[in-house]
Tab-separated table of C-alpha atoms and ligand atoms in Angstrom:
chain	number	residue	atom	x	y	z
R	1	UNK	CA	-84.117	-232.714	151.682
R	2	UNK	CA	-87.256	-231.812	149.711
R	3	UNK	CA	-86.982	-228.906	147.234
R	4	UNK	CA	-89.600	-227.314	144.977
R	5	UNK	CA	-88.519	-225.662	141.712
R	6	UNK	CA	-90.758	-222.629	141.155
R	7	UNK	CA	-91.230	-223.008	137.387
R	8	UNK	CA	-93.673	-224.507	134.863
R	9	UNK	CA	-90.875	-224.608	132.227
R	10	UNK	CA	-90.062	-228.283	131.772
R	11	UNK	CA	-86.600	-227.589	130.294
R	12	UNK	CA	-85.569	-225.494	133.246
R	13	UNK	CA	-86.944	-228.073	135.705
R	14	UNK	CA	-85.051	-230.926	134.024
R	15	UNK	CA	-81.803	-228.917	133.972
R	16	UNK	CA	-82.043	-227.722	137.577
R	17	UNK	CA	-83.112	-231.183	138.829
R	18	UNK	CA	-79.941	-232.644	137.320
R	19	UNK	CA	-77.653	-229.928	138.748
R	20	UNK	CA	-79.243	-230.003	142.206
R	21	UNK	CA	-79.133	-233.791	142.536
R	22	UNK	CA	-75.383	-233.622	141.840
R	23	UNK	CA	-74.567	-230.758	144.239
R	24	UNK	CA	-76.955	-231.576	147.145
R	25	UNK	CA	-76.960	-235.198	148.413
R	26	UNK	CA	-80.286	-236.929	149.121
R	27	UNK	CA	-82.261	-234.171	147.510
R	28	UNK	CA	-85.828	-234.884	146.334
R	29	UNK	CA	-86.862	-232.350	143.738
R	30	UNK	CA	-90.484	-231.431	142.896
R	31	UNK	CA	-91.936	-229.143	140.213
R	32	UNK	CA	-94.725	-226.619	140.900
R	33	UNK	CA	-97.191	-228.915	139.159
R	34	UNK	CA	-96.110	-231.822	141.340
R	35	UNK	CA	-96.887	-229.859	144.520
R	36	UNK	CA	-100.247	-228.706	143.064
R	37	UNK	CA	-99.481	-225.066	142.279
R	38	UNK	CA	-100.735	-224.853	138.706
R	39	UNK	CA	-101.414	-221.053	138.526
R	40	UNK	CA	-98.868	-218.723	136.901
R	41	UNK	CA	-96.983	-216.647	139.479
R	42	UNK	CA	-97.069	-212.973	138.523
R	43	UNK	CA	-93.534	-211.580	138.084
R	44	UNK	CA	-94.017	-207.925	138.886
R	45	UNK	CA	-90.605	-207.120	140.418
R	46	UNK	CA	-88.280	-204.453	139.055
R	47	UNK	CA	-85.071	-206.511	139.329
R	48	UNK	CA	-84.045	-210.109	138.528
R	49	UNK	CA	-83.567	-210.700	142.233
R	50	UNK	CA	-87.047	-209.407	143.111
R	51	UNK	CA	-88.621	-211.602	140.496
R	52	UNK	CA	-86.734	-214.713	141.533
R	53	UNK	CA	-87.716	-214.052	145.177
R	54	UNK	CA	-91.396	-213.509	144.317
R	55	UNK	CA	-91.548	-216.925	142.565
R	56	UNK	CA	-89.569	-218.796	145.293
R	57	UNK	CA	-91.664	-217.180	148.083
R	58	UNK	CA	-94.958	-218.092	146.410
R	59	UNK	CA	-93.834	-221.723	146.018
R	60	UNK	CA	-92.513	-221.841	149.625
R	61	UNK	CA	-95.724	-220.408	151.052
R	62	UNK	CA	-97.873	-222.822	149.051
R	63	UNK	CA	-95.837	-225.984	149.703
R	64	UNK	CA	-94.205	-225.246	153.057
R	65	UNK	CA	-90.964	-226.614	151.455
R	66	UNK	CA	-87.616	-225.154	150.493
R	67	UNK	CA	-88.224	-223.476	147.082
R	68	UNK	CA	-85.896	-222.332	144.345
R	69	UNK	CA	-86.640	-219.967	141.435
R	70	UNK	CA	-84.573	-218.218	138.769
R	71	UNK	CA	-84.949	-215.083	136.715
R	72	UNK	CA	-82.763	-214.041	133.806
R	73	UNK	CA	-82.501	-211.577	130.973
R	74	UNK	CA	-80.412	-209.113	128.963
R	75	UNK	CA	-79.224	-205.670	130.086
R	76	UNK	CA	-77.935	-203.179	127.554
R	77	UNK	CA	-75.767	-200.314	128.776
R	78	UNK	CA	-76.828	-197.636	126.290
R	79	UNK	CA	-80.466	-198.444	126.988
R	80	UNK	CA	-80.209	-197.929	130.718
R	81	UNK	CA	-80.416	-201.660	131.414
R	82	UNK	CA	-83.287	-202.414	129.006
R	83	UNK	CA	-84.803	-204.887	128.217
R	84	UNK	CA	-83.916	-206.136	131.744
R	85	UNK	CA	-86.796	-207.833	133.570
R	86	UNK	CA	-88.936	-207.266	130.446
R	87	UNK	CA	-86.551	-209.322	128.270
R	88	UNK	CA	-89.144	-212.022	127.445
R	89	UNK	CA	-91.885	-209.553	126.568
R	90	UNK	CA	-89.826	-206.599	125.290
R	91	UNK	CA	-91.874	-206.264	122.093
R	92	UNK	CA	-95.155	-207.090	123.936
R	93	UNK	CA	-97.168	-210.220	124.705
R	94	UNK	CA	-97.168	-212.984	123.653
R	95	UNK	CA	-93.387	-213.499	123.890
R	96	UNK	CA	-91.780	-213.392	120.376
R	97	UNK	CA	-87.963	-213.742	120.112
R	98	UNK	CA	-87.750	-212.335	116.605
R	99	UNK	CA	-89.816	-209.223	117.425
R	100	UNK	CA	-87.802	-208.696	120.606
R	101	UNK	CA	-84.541	-208.831	118.621
R	102	UNK	CA	-85.919	-206.396	115.999
R	103	UNK	CA	-86.973	-203.947	118.709
R	104	UNK	CA	-83.533	-204.181	120.321
R	105	UNK	CA	-81.758	-203.384	117.008
R	106	UNK	CA	-84.145	-200.511	116.369
R	107	UNK	CA	-83.550	-198.993	119.775
R	108	UNK	CA	-79.758	-199.239	119.262
R	109	UNK	CA	-79.769	-197.520	115.897
R	110	UNK	CA	-77.128	-194.776	115.709
R	111	UNK	CA	-75.755	-195.782	119.149
R	112	UNK	CA	-71.986	-196.576	119.294
R	113	UNK	CA	-71.869	-198.309	122.688
R	114	UNK	CA	-73.185	-201.878	122.074
R	115	UNK	CA	-72.010	-203.353	125.372
R	116	UNK	CA	-74.465	-205.610	127.212
R	117	UNK	CA	-74.658	-208.513	129.650
R	118	UNK	CA	-76.871	-211.520	130.272
R	119	UNK	CA	-77.805	-211.887	133.963
R	120	UNK	CA	-79.230	-214.839	135.878
R	121	UNK	CA	-80.313	-214.744	139.524
R	122	UNK	CA	-81.273	-217.836	141.516
R	123	UNK	CA	-83.146	-217.402	144.795
R	124	UNK	CA	-84.003	-219.966	147.451
R	125	UNK	CA	-86.631	-219.428	150.219
R	126	UNK	CA	-86.633	-221.882	153.125
R	127	UNK	CA	-89.707	-221.716	155.432
R	128	UNK	CA	-89.317	-221.852	159.240
R	129	UNK	CA	-89.157	-225.379	160.532
R	130	UNK	CA	-87.374	-226.749	157.465
R	131	UNK	CA	-83.672	-227.660	157.492
R	132	UNK	CA	-81.387	-224.643	156.709
R	133	UNK	CA	-84.250	-222.094	157.343
R	134	UNK	CA	-83.133	-218.468	157.452
R	135	UNK	CA	-82.683	-215.485	155.086
R	136	UNK	CA	-83.161	-216.258	151.398
R	137	UNK	CA	-80.087	-217.756	149.673
R	138	UNK	CA	-79.237	-215.884	146.460
R	139	UNK	CA	-76.683	-216.353	143.663
R	140	UNK	CA	-76.204	-214.145	140.555
R	141	UNK	CA	-74.187	-214.798	137.377
R	142	UNK	CA	-73.264	-212.509	134.540
R	143	UNK	CA	-71.887	-212.868	131.024
R	144	UNK	CA	-70.633	-209.689	129.356
R	145	UNK	CA	-70.796	-209.262	125.555
R	146	UNK	CA	-71.903	-206.969	122.740
R	147	UNK	CA	-74.985	-206.538	120.623
R	148	UNK	CA	-74.274	-207.096	116.859
R	149	UNK	CA	-75.907	-205.146	114.024
R	150	UNK	CA	-77.282	-208.355	112.461
R	151	UNK	CA	-78.225	-211.774	113.797
R	152	UNK	CA	-75.731	-214.661	113.418
R	153	UNK	CA	-76.323	-218.392	114.088
R	154	UNK	CA	-79.321	-220.678	114.544
R	155	UNK	CA	-78.783	-222.369	117.917
R	156	UNK	CA	-80.216	-221.248	121.296
R	157	UNK	CA	-83.114	-218.925	121.881
R	158	UNK	CA	-84.046	-215.353	122.804
R	159	UNK	CA	-81.322	-212.792	122.090
R	160	UNK	CA	-78.644	-215.437	121.357
R	161	UNK	CA	-78.185	-214.508	117.632
R	162	UNK	CA	-77.368	-210.881	118.513
R	163	UNK	CA	-75.178	-211.534	121.581
R	164	UNK	CA	-71.485	-211.503	120.590
R	165	UNK	CA	-69.009	-213.187	123.028
R	166	UNK	CA	-65.618	-211.951	121.991
R	167	UNK	CA	-63.404	-214.492	123.792
R	168	UNK	CA	-64.921	-217.287	121.588
R	169	UNK	CA	-65.343	-215.099	118.468
R	170	UNK	CA	-69.014	-216.215	118.206
R	171	UNK	CA	-72.537	-215.277	119.071
R	172	UNK	CA	-74.387	-217.403	121.663
R	173	UNK	CA	-76.428	-218.759	118.692
R	174	UNK	CA	-73.224	-220.017	117.054
R	175	UNK	CA	-72.096	-222.032	120.127
R	176	UNK	CA	-72.739	-225.639	121.074
R	177	UNK	CA	-74.741	-226.163	124.266
R	178	UNK	CA	-71.501	-227.220	126.037
R	179	UNK	CA	-69.682	-224.021	124.952
R	180	UNK	CA	-72.587	-221.823	126.013
R	181	UNK	CA	-73.066	-223.581	129.390
R	182	UNK	CA	-69.379	-223.138	130.208
R	183	UNK	CA	-69.470	-219.336	130.021
R	184	UNK	CA	-73.122	-218.395	130.305
R	185	UNK	CA	-74.823	-216.291	132.960
R	186	UNK	CA	-76.936	-219.346	133.856
R	187	UNK	CA	-73.869	-221.516	134.527
R	188	UNK	CA	-72.295	-218.686	136.604
R	189	UNK	CA	-75.621	-218.135	138.464
R	190	UNK	CA	-75.891	-221.819	139.398
R	191	UNK	CA	-72.294	-221.820	140.592
R	192	UNK	CA	-72.792	-218.659	142.713
R	193	UNK	CA	-75.984	-220.164	144.136
R	194	UNK	CA	-74.356	-223.568	144.910
R	195	UNK	CA	-71.531	-221.740	146.711
R	196	UNK	CA	-74.024	-219.725	148.786
R	197	UNK	CA	-76.089	-222.861	149.559
R	198	UNK	CA	-73.004	-224.792	150.664
R	199	UNK	CA	-71.970	-221.862	152.822
R	200	UNK	CA	-75.365	-222.102	154.584
R	201	UNK	CA	-74.822	-225.820	155.143
R	202	UNK	CA	-71.381	-225.134	156.645
R	203	UNK	CA	-72.841	-222.404	158.945
R	204	UNK	CA	-75.576	-224.728	160.159
R	205	UNK	CA	-72.980	-227.446	160.938
R	206	UNK	CA	-70.903	-224.908	162.811
R	207	UNK	CA	-73.952	-223.836	164.897
R	208	UNK	CA	-74.675	-227.494	165.706
R	209	UNK	CA	-71.083	-228.125	166.882
R	210	UNK	CA	-71.183	-224.925	168.984
R	211	UNK	CA	-74.348	-226.119	170.707
R	212	UNK	CA	-72.367	-229.082	171.999
R	213	UNK	CA	-69.490	-226.826	173.038
R	214	UNK	CA	-67.161	-228.161	170.286
U	1	IMP	P1	-86.229	-216.420	131.846
U	1	IMP	O1	-86.522	-215.515	132.969
U	1	IMP	O2	-85.110	-217.319	132.133
U	1	IMP	O3	-87.424	-217.164	131.358
U	1	IMP	O4	-85.716	-215.546	130.616
U	1	IMP	C1	-86.341	-214.317	130.263
U	1	IMP	C2	-85.975	-213.865	128.897
U	1	IMP	O5	-84.577	-213.444	128.911
U	1	IMP	C3	-85.996	-214.953	127.818
U	1	IMP	O6	-87.294	-215.067	127.248
U	1	IMP	C4	-85.002	-214.389	126.795
U	1	IMP	O7	-85.580	-213.381	126.012
U	1	IMP	C5	-83.965	-213.737	127.665
U	1	IMP	N1	-82.839	-214.703	127.964
U	1	IMP	C6	-82.532	-215.238	129.175
U	1	IMP	N2	-81.496	-216.045	129.038
U	1	IMP	C7	-81.163	-216.056	127.787
U	1	IMP	C8	-80.166	-216.761	126.998
U	1	IMP	O8	-79.344	-217.522	127.524
U	1	IMP	N3	-80.094	-216.441	125.694
U	1	IMP	C9	-80.952	-215.611	125.073
U	1	IMP	N4	-81.926	-214.963	125.710
U	1	IMP	C10	-82.015	-215.174	127.064
């Protein structure tokens, strides 16, 4: 099965290629650049799911192949879900992690409720005529935590130094990659997506058997 990953981010592509080749046998994975879509896809949705679908649809329409995209970010309860889909560019363009973190701390000044969650949605669009075609397949993962008053740790990226995960007694920026992967929104999103994808495969097999009266 041929799959396009709707991203120009080489780290994401490498990670998803590895995961997909383990969970889907005989998969051939292509990046956007490899199928010739070099333009940036505008992410103008208002939810993570909308943005993931926008990217997956654009890649599917361009390539005619099954296409997968993800979108992720941080939602903070006391800020009505901000920074949300604006997580990367919260403090404006170009994306600057330190400025984003400073803005987050400023907006939370004097607020007692520091609860937050990272969210990751993965969407797959399969055009008519391709195996498993049908409604988009979607999986979402969450990781709940709290926003600290000061950054801690040097690993990771984005809001990691401010994101406290109480069960481990650490911020995301104080965890090893293995620790973070085990509990992160991205790991949970991939698992939810793989479950939904495998469900589609099982449904297709069922339809096939029914066609032969079995
Ligand atoms: P993307 O959609 O996966 O590129 O992520 C959008 C933005 O959300 C990133 O630029 C970060 O600011 C934030 N973000 C997403 N996942 C994480 C994470 O695991 N740690 C810290 N920040 C994250």
